[in-house]
């Protein structure tokens, strides 16, 4: 009888020690970890993928574990851009779930379901946690025109200059006192129809271009993940040109 009691006591002590050392083994409430990793395209596409991951993790109550940029098109400085976006990360960034982007968020017809006010504030807090280019006066209209890797042969991503002429006519009537800045790639002849009425900001540094769109009083997005991501961070008025990633309800379709 005494031996049985001693054995029971030893078993109780054994399980008590295991539980106190490794409580997560018995926890059914431990959160899953979620990461975005695997894309190799440009800054806009990869950054938007990360934002979709933060939004999806918040929606599913996962712990988002950030994996920084490692490979990127267009010869961008990876280290500078990892610092630029401000999302914290550690060397130990293994996750239960790893995807190149959250497809549910990316292709949602109702992105507000995932980009809630709390999520938007979170990504803005990350973004503004590091230094940004100095923009002395943000009282302007920023229009992103996607060019460079996009031509008329890519209708799903290309918007004709005549469409922008109509947009600019509308904006000048609505905001007669605001300057209009065009952010794009190419040479002045590519934008000769707009040169007399707008300031051309062509082939500028990526961080300057992106932040100029983030802080603008009015932003017109292109069919582009770059300006879409900037719009998520922008606290002001957004005009949206329709493409595969749908707008937030507060944005104006143009």
mmCIF file of C-alpha atoms in Angstrom:
data_model
loop_
_atom_site.group_PDB
_atom_site.id
_atom_site.type_symbol
_atom_site.label_atom_id
_atom_site.label_comp_id
_atom_site.label_asym_id
_atom_site.label_seq_id
_atom_site.Cartn_x
_atom_site.Cartn_y
_atom_site.Cartn_z
ATOM 1 C CA UNK A 1 0.000 0.000 0.000
ATOM 2 C CA UNK A 2 2.803 2.379 0.919
ATOM 3 C CA UNK A 3 4.602 1.524 -2.335
ATOM 4 C CA UNK A 4 1.466 2.318 -4.343
ATOM 5 C CA UNK A 5 1.083 5.691 -2.613
ATOM 6 C CA UNK A 6 4.747 6.512 -3.266
ATOM 7 C CA UNK A 7 4.297 5.570 -6.923
ATOM 8 C CA UNK A 8 1.222 7.813 -7.263
ATOM 9 C CA UNK A 9 3.079 10.718 -5.630
ATOM 10 C CA UNK A 10 6.033 10.248 -8.009
ATOM 11 C CA UNK A 11 3.696 10.231 -11.028
ATOM 12 C CA UNK A 12 1.997 13.433 -9.825
ATOM 13 C CA UNK A 13 5.385 15.121 -9.306
ATOM 14 C CA UNK A 14 6.560 13.968 -12.757
ATOM 15 C CA UNK A 15 3.584 15.475 -14.586
ATOM 16 C CA UNK A 16 3.735 18.635 -12.483
ATOM 17 C CA UNK A 17 7.365 19.191 -13.521
ATOM 18 C CA UNK A 18 6.585 18.607 -17.213
ATOM 19 C CA UNK A 19 3.632 20.971 -17.103
ATOM 20 C CA UNK A 20 5.497 23.800 -15.398
ATOM 21 C CA UNK A 21 8.469 23.525 -17.760
ATOM 22 C CA UNK A 22 6.483 23.165 -21.027
ATOM 23 C CA UNK A 23 2.994 24.583 -20.455
ATOM 24 C CA UNK A 24 2.446 25.054 -24.187
ATOM 25 C CA UNK A 25 2.301 21.270 -24.642
ATOM 26 C CA UNK A 26 -1.003 21.238 -22.840
ATOM 27 C CA UNK A 27 -2.371 24.520 -24.151
ATOM 28 C CA UNK A 28 -5.129 24.270 -26.728
ATOM 29 C CA UNK A 29 -5.247 28.068 -27.047
ATOM 30 C CA UNK A 30 -1.713 28.625 -28.364
ATOM 31 C CA UNK A 31 -1.881 30.924 -31.402
ATOM 32 C CA UNK A 32 -0.692 29.779 -34.788
ATOM 33 C CA UNK A 33 2.101 31.783 -36.390
ATOM 34 C CA UNK A 34 1.754 33.171 -39.896
ATOM 35 C CA UNK A 35 4.293 34.631 -42.325
ATOM 36 C CA UNK A 36 4.475 36.043 -45.844
ATOM 37 C CA UNK A 37 7.480 34.833 -47.825
ATOM 38 C CA UNK A 38 8.446 33.637 -51.302
ATOM 39 C CA UNK A 39 7.832 36.557 -53.661
ATOM 40 C CA UNK A 40 10.661 37.963 -55.782
ATOM 41 C CA UNK A 41 8.939 40.751 -57.748
ATOM 42 C CA UNK A 42 8.995 44.517 -57.130
ATOM 43 C CA UNK A 43 8.639 46.547 -53.938
ATOM 44 C CA UNK A 44 4.950 47.358 -54.373
ATOM 45 C CA UNK A 45 3.888 43.751 -54.931
ATOM 46 C CA UNK A 46 5.956 42.398 -52.054
ATOM 47 C CA UNK A 47 4.948 45.137 -49.626
ATOM 48 C CA UNK A 48 1.264 44.740 -50.418
ATOM 49 C CA UNK A 49 1.668 40.976 -49.877
ATOM 50 C CA UNK A 50 3.082 41.679 -46.417
ATOM 51 C CA UNK A 51 0.205 44.025 -45.617
ATOM 52 C CA UNK A 52 -2.265 41.343 -46.707
ATOM 53 C CA UNK A 53 -0.524 38.953 -44.318
ATOM 54 C CA UNK A 54 -0.784 41.349 -41.391
ATOM 55 C CA UNK A 55 -4.484 41.816 -42.156
ATOM 56 C CA UNK A 56 -5.135 38.070 -42.494
ATOM 57 C CA UNK A 57 -3.253 37.270 -39.286
ATOM 58 C CA UNK A 58 -5.339 39.825 -37.403
ATOM 59 C CA UNK A 59 -8.563 38.403 -38.859
ATOM 60 C CA UNK A 60 -7.634 34.805 -37.958
ATOM 61 C CA UNK A 61 -6.094 35.752 -34.599
ATOM 62 C CA UNK A 62 -2.700 34.419 -35.671
ATOM 63 C CA UNK A 63 0.632 35.832 -34.550
ATOM 64 C CA UNK A 64 2.146 37.542 -37.578
ATOM 65 C CA UNK A 65 5.861 36.718 -37.836
ATOM 66 C CA UNK A 66 7.533 39.063 -40.278
ATOM 67 C CA UNK A 67 10.014 37.786 -42.872
ATOM 68 C CA UNK A 68 11.962 40.687 -44.415
ATOM 69 C CA UNK A 69 12.639 41.289 -48.108
ATOM 70 C CA UNK A 70 15.427 39.044 -49.408
ATOM 71 C CA UNK A 71 15.156 39.211 -53.216
ATOM 72 C CA UNK A 72 13.623 42.019 -55.280
ATOM 73 C CA UNK A 73 13.402 43.127 -58.897
ATOM 74 C CA UNK A 74 14.709 46.453 -60.254
ATOM 75 C CA UNK A 75 18.003 46.391 -58.283
ATOM 76 C CA UNK A 76 16.528 47.932 -55.143
ATOM 77 C CA UNK A 77 18.503 48.167 -51.895
ATOM 78 C CA UNK A 78 16.964 45.417 -49.761
ATOM 79 C CA UNK A 79 18.399 46.575 -46.445
ATOM 80 C CA UNK A 80 17.185 50.147 -46.909
ATOM 81 C CA UNK A 81 13.682 49.019 -47.865
ATOM 82 C CA UNK A 82 13.413 46.646 -44.904
ATOM 83 C CA UNK A 83 14.163 49.616 -42.677
ATOM 84 C CA UNK A 84 11.878 51.889 -44.707
ATOM 85 C CA UNK A 85 8.682 49.860 -44.148
ATOM 86 C CA UNK A 86 9.368 49.641 -40.396
ATOM 87 C CA UNK A 87 7.928 46.166 -39.760
ATOM 88 C CA UNK A 88 9.928 44.569 -36.910
ATOM 89 C CA UNK A 89 11.437 41.117 -37.337
ATOM 90 C CA UNK A 90 13.852 38.723 -35.642
ATOM 91 C CA UNK A 91 16.306 36.078 -36.844
ATOM 92 C CA UNK A 92 14.014 33.329 -35.567
ATOM 93 C CA UNK A 93 11.082 33.806 -37.922
ATOM 94 C CA UNK A 94 9.776 30.278 -38.438
ATOM 95 C CA UNK A 95 5.996 29.972 -38.751
ATOM 96 C CA UNK A 96 3.296 27.330 -38.806
ATOM 97 C CA UNK A 97 1.862 28.827 -41.991
ATOM 98 C CA UNK A 98 3.875 30.506 -44.759
ATOM 99 C CA UNK A 99 2.313 31.938 -47.927
ATOM 100 C CA UNK A 100 3.535 34.322 -50.667
ATOM 101 C CA UNK A 101 0.479 36.488 -49.912
ATOM 102 C CA UNK A 102 -2.977 36.108 -48.417
ATOM 103 C CA UNK A 103 -5.156 35.232 -51.388
ATOM 104 C CA UNK A 104 -8.300 35.795 -49.330
ATOM 105 C CA UNK A 105 -7.326 39.400 -48.600
ATOM 106 C CA UNK A 106 -5.721 40.047 -51.996
ATOM 107 C CA UNK A 107 -8.740 39.137 -54.091
ATOM 108 C CA UNK A 108 -11.488 40.116 -51.685
ATOM 109 C CA UNK A 109 -14.391 42.164 -53.026
ATOM 110 C CA UNK A 110 -14.683 43.631 -49.536
ATOM 111 C CA UNK A 111 -11.131 44.396 -48.320
ATOM 112 C CA UNK A 112 -12.524 46.495 -45.421
ATOM 113 C CA UNK A 113 -13.378 43.151 -43.797
ATOM 114 C CA UNK A 114 -9.634 42.590 -43.324
ATOM 115 C CA UNK A 115 -8.163 46.096 -43.457
ATOM 116 C CA UNK A 116 -10.025 47.196 -40.354
ATOM 117 C CA UNK A 117 -9.266 50.521 -38.623
ATOM 118 C CA UNK A 118 -7.050 48.655 -36.135
ATOM 119 C CA UNK A 119 -5.085 46.932 -38.899
ATOM 120 C CA UNK A 120 -4.692 50.160 -40.870
ATOM 121 C CA UNK A 121 -3.421 51.921 -37.758
ATOM 122 C CA UNK A 122 -1.003 49.082 -37.080
ATOM 123 C CA UNK A 123 0.605 49.218 -40.523
ATOM 124 C CA UNK A 124 0.760 53.009 -40.348
ATOM 125 C CA UNK A 125 2.475 52.785 -36.955
ATOM 126 C CA UNK A 126 5.030 50.377 -38.439
ATOM 127 C CA UNK A 127 5.589 52.625 -41.436
ATOM 128 C CA UNK A 128 6.112 55.803 -39.423
ATOM 129 C CA UNK A 129 8.403 54.092 -36.905
ATOM 130 C CA UNK A 130 11.401 54.763 -39.178
ATOM 131 C CA UNK A 131 12.751 57.804 -41.002
ATOM 132 C CA UNK A 132 11.061 58.960 -44.180
ATOM 133 C CA UNK A 133 12.000 61.436 -46.937
ATOM 134 C CA UNK A 134 11.191 65.005 -45.991
ATOM 135 C CA UNK A 135 8.156 66.413 -47.800
ATOM 136 C CA UNK A 136 7.918 70.094 -46.888
ATOM 137 C CA UNK A 137 4.431 70.720 -48.229
ATOM 138 C CA UNK A 138 1.940 67.918 -48.825
ATOM 139 C CA UNK A 139 -0.898 70.109 -50.103
ATOM 140 C CA UNK A 140 -0.883 68.626 -53.610
ATOM 141 C CA UNK A 141 -2.581 65.982 -55.711
ATOM 142 C CA UNK A 142 -0.390 62.951 -56.433
ATOM 143 C CA UNK A 143 -1.255 60.928 -59.534
ATOM 144 C CA UNK A 144 0.523 57.640 -60.066
ATOM 145 C CA UNK A 145 0.814 56.628 -63.716
ATOM 146 C CA UNK A 146 2.225 53.143 -64.125
ATOM 147 C CA UNK A 147 4.748 52.883 -66.921
ATOM 148 C CA UNK A 148 8.245 51.364 -67.083
ATOM 149 C CA UNK A 149 7.442 47.632 -67.085
ATOM 150 C CA UNK A 150 3.894 48.232 -68.354
ATOM 151 C CA UNK A 151 2.911 49.120 -71.937
ATOM 152 C CA UNK A 152 -0.249 49.237 -74.050
ATOM 153 C CA UNK A 153 0.212 45.510 -74.570
ATOM 154 C CA UNK A 154 -0.779 45.037 -70.906
ATOM 155 C CA UNK A 155 -4.357 46.420 -70.796
ATOM 156 C CA UNK A 156 -5.048 44.978 -67.343
ATOM 157 C CA UNK A 157 -2.322 47.238 -65.903
ATOM 158 C CA UNK A 158 -2.012 50.060 -68.462
ATOM 159 C CA UNK A 159 -4.158 53.216 -68.431
ATOM 160 C CA UNK A 160 -4.085 55.458 -71.502
ATOM 161 C CA UNK A 161 -2.912 59.050 -71.162
ATOM 162 C CA UNK A 162 -6.272 60.309 -72.507
ATOM 163 C CA UNK A 163 -7.974 58.829 -69.449
ATOM 164 C CA UNK A 164 -5.614 60.794 -67.228
ATOM 165 C CA UNK A 165 -6.446 63.979 -69.143
ATOM 166 C CA UNK A 166 -10.084 63.490 -68.142
ATOM 167 C CA UNK A 167 -9.102 62.808 -64.530
ATOM 168 C CA UNK A 168 -6.943 65.935 -64.399
ATOM 169 C CA UNK A 169 -9.742 68.061 -65.853
ATOM 170 C CA UNK A 170 -12.060 66.802 -63.093
ATOM 171 C CA UNK A 171 -9.467 67.368 -60.356
ATOM 172 C CA UNK A 172 -8.671 70.896 -61.483
ATOM 173 C CA UNK A 173 -12.347 71.794 -61.287
ATOM 174 C CA UNK A 174 -12.763 70.188 -57.851
ATOM 175 C CA UNK A 175 -9.434 71.355 -56.382
ATOM 176 C CA UNK A 176 -8.557 74.565 -58.268
ATOM 177 C CA UNK A 177 -5.892 75.638 -55.755
ATOM 178 C CA UNK A 178 -3.946 72.388 -55.557
ATOM 179 C CA UNK A 179 -0.881 71.557 -57.618
ATOM 180 C CA UNK A 180 -0.920 68.226 -59.436
ATOM 181 C CA UNK A 181 2.172 66.023 -59.406
ATOM 182 C CA UNK A 182 2.603 63.077 -61.769
ATOM 183 C CA UNK A 183 4.718 60.211 -60.397
ATOM 184 C CA UNK A 184 5.904 57.838 -63.075
ATOM 185 C CA UNK A 185 8.784 56.517 -65.172
ATOM 186 C CA UNK A 186 9.882 57.539 -68.655
ATOM 187 C CA UNK A 187 10.764 60.837 -70.319
ATOM 188 C CA UNK A 188 8.885 64.123 -70.634
ATOM 189 C CA UNK A 189 7.748 63.383 -74.187
ATOM 190 C CA UNK A 190 5.761 60.434 -72.861
ATOM 191 C CA UNK A 191 3.675 62.912 -70.836
ATOM 192 C CA UNK A 192 3.654 65.942 -73.157
ATOM 193 C CA UNK A 193 -0.141 66.172 -72.980
ATOM 194 C CA UNK A 194 0.091 66.699 -69.197
ATOM 195 C CA UNK A 195 3.295 68.710 -68.916
ATOM 196 C CA UNK A 196 1.654 72.145 -69.078
ATOM 197 C CA UNK A 197 -0.856 71.453 -66.317
ATOM 198 C CA UNK A 198 1.130 69.188 -63.971
ATOM 199 C CA UNK A 199 4.509 68.844 -62.284
ATOM 200 C CA UNK A 200 6.297 65.795 -63.648
ATOM 201 C CA UNK A 201 8.093 63.727 -61.012
ATOM 202 C CA UNK A 202 9.720 61.127 -63.263
ATOM 203 C CA UNK A 203 12.262 58.411 -62.432
ATOM 204 C CA UNK A 204 12.629 59.596 -58.863
ATOM 205 C CA UNK A 205 13.977 57.590 -55.933
ATOM 206 C CA UNK A 206 11.526 54.840 -54.897
ATOM 207 C CA UNK A 207 11.277 55.903 -51.251
ATOM 208 C CA UNK A 208 10.665 59.538 -52.220
ATOM 209 C CA UNK A 209 8.021 58.544 -54.776
ATOM 210 C CA UNK A 210 6.217 56.192 -52.418
ATOM 211 C CA UNK A 211 6.232 58.554 -49.455
ATOM 212 C CA UNK A 212 5.082 61.439 -51.666
ATOM 213 C CA UNK A 213 1.998 59.369 -52.465
ATOM 214 C CA UNK A 214 1.481 58.353 -48.825
ATOM 215 C CA UNK A 215 1.359 61.945 -47.539
ATOM 216 C CA UNK A 216 -0.443 63.630 -50.467
ATOM 217 C CA UNK A 217 -3.677 65.460 -49.630
ATOM 218 C CA UNK A 218 -5.211 63.727 -52.640
ATOM 219 C CA UNK A 219 -3.900 60.503 -54.187
ATOM 220 C CA UNK A 220 -4.970 58.958 -57.499
ATOM 221 C CA UNK A 221 -3.865 55.338 -57.661
ATOM 222 C CA UNK A 222 -2.837 53.463 -60.786
ATOM 223 C CA UNK A 223 -3.451 49.819 -61.605
ATOM 224 C CA UNK A 224 -0.515 49.175 -59.347
ATOM 225 C CA UNK A 225 0.300 47.539 -56.031
ATOM 226 C CA UNK A 226 2.739 50.393 -55.350
ATOM 227 C CA UNK A 227 0.116 53.138 -55.218
ATOM 228 C CA UNK A 228 -2.468 50.741 -53.753
ATOM 229 C CA UNK A 229 -0.140 50.152 -50.799
ATOM 230 C CA UNK A 230 0.474 53.901 -50.513
ATOM 231 C CA UNK A 231 -3.288 54.430 -50.465
ATOM 232 C CA UNK A 232 -3.672 52.046 -47.508
ATOM 233 C CA UNK A 233 -1.218 54.236 -45.593
ATOM 234 C CA UNK A 234 -2.585 57.576 -46.806
ATOM 235 C CA UNK A 235 -4.903 59.295 -44.285
ATOM 236 C CA UNK A 236 -6.437 61.689 -46.811
ATOM 237 C CA UNK A 237 -8.556 61.511 -49.982
ATOM 238 C CA UNK A 238 -8.061 58.559 -52.348
ATOM 239 C CA UNK A 239 -9.273 58.265 -55.935
ATOM 240 C CA UNK A 240 -9.049 54.730 -57.246
ATOM 241 C CA UNK A 241 -8.751 53.421 -60.816
ATOM 242 C CA UNK A 242 -10.361 49.988 -60.943
ATOM 243 C CA UNK A 243 -8.160 46.908 -61.206
ATOM 244 C CA UNK A 244 -7.778 43.454 -59.653
ATOM 245 C CA UNK A 245 -7.313 44.647 -56.045
ATOM 246 C CA UNK A 246 -10.585 46.178 -54.930
ATOM 247 C CA UNK A 247 -10.895 49.514 -53.093
ATOM 248 C CA UNK A 248 -11.717 50.324 -49.510
ATOM 249 C CA UNK A 249 -15.197 51.773 -49.036
ATOM 250 C CA UNK A 250 -13.794 55.202 -48.189
ATOM 251 C CA UNK A 251 -12.028 55.487 -51.558
ATOM 252 C CA UNK A 252 -13.604 57.186 -54.571
ATOM 253 C CA UNK A 253 -13.745 55.248 -57.837
ATOM 254 C CA UNK A 254 -12.700 57.450 -60.745
#
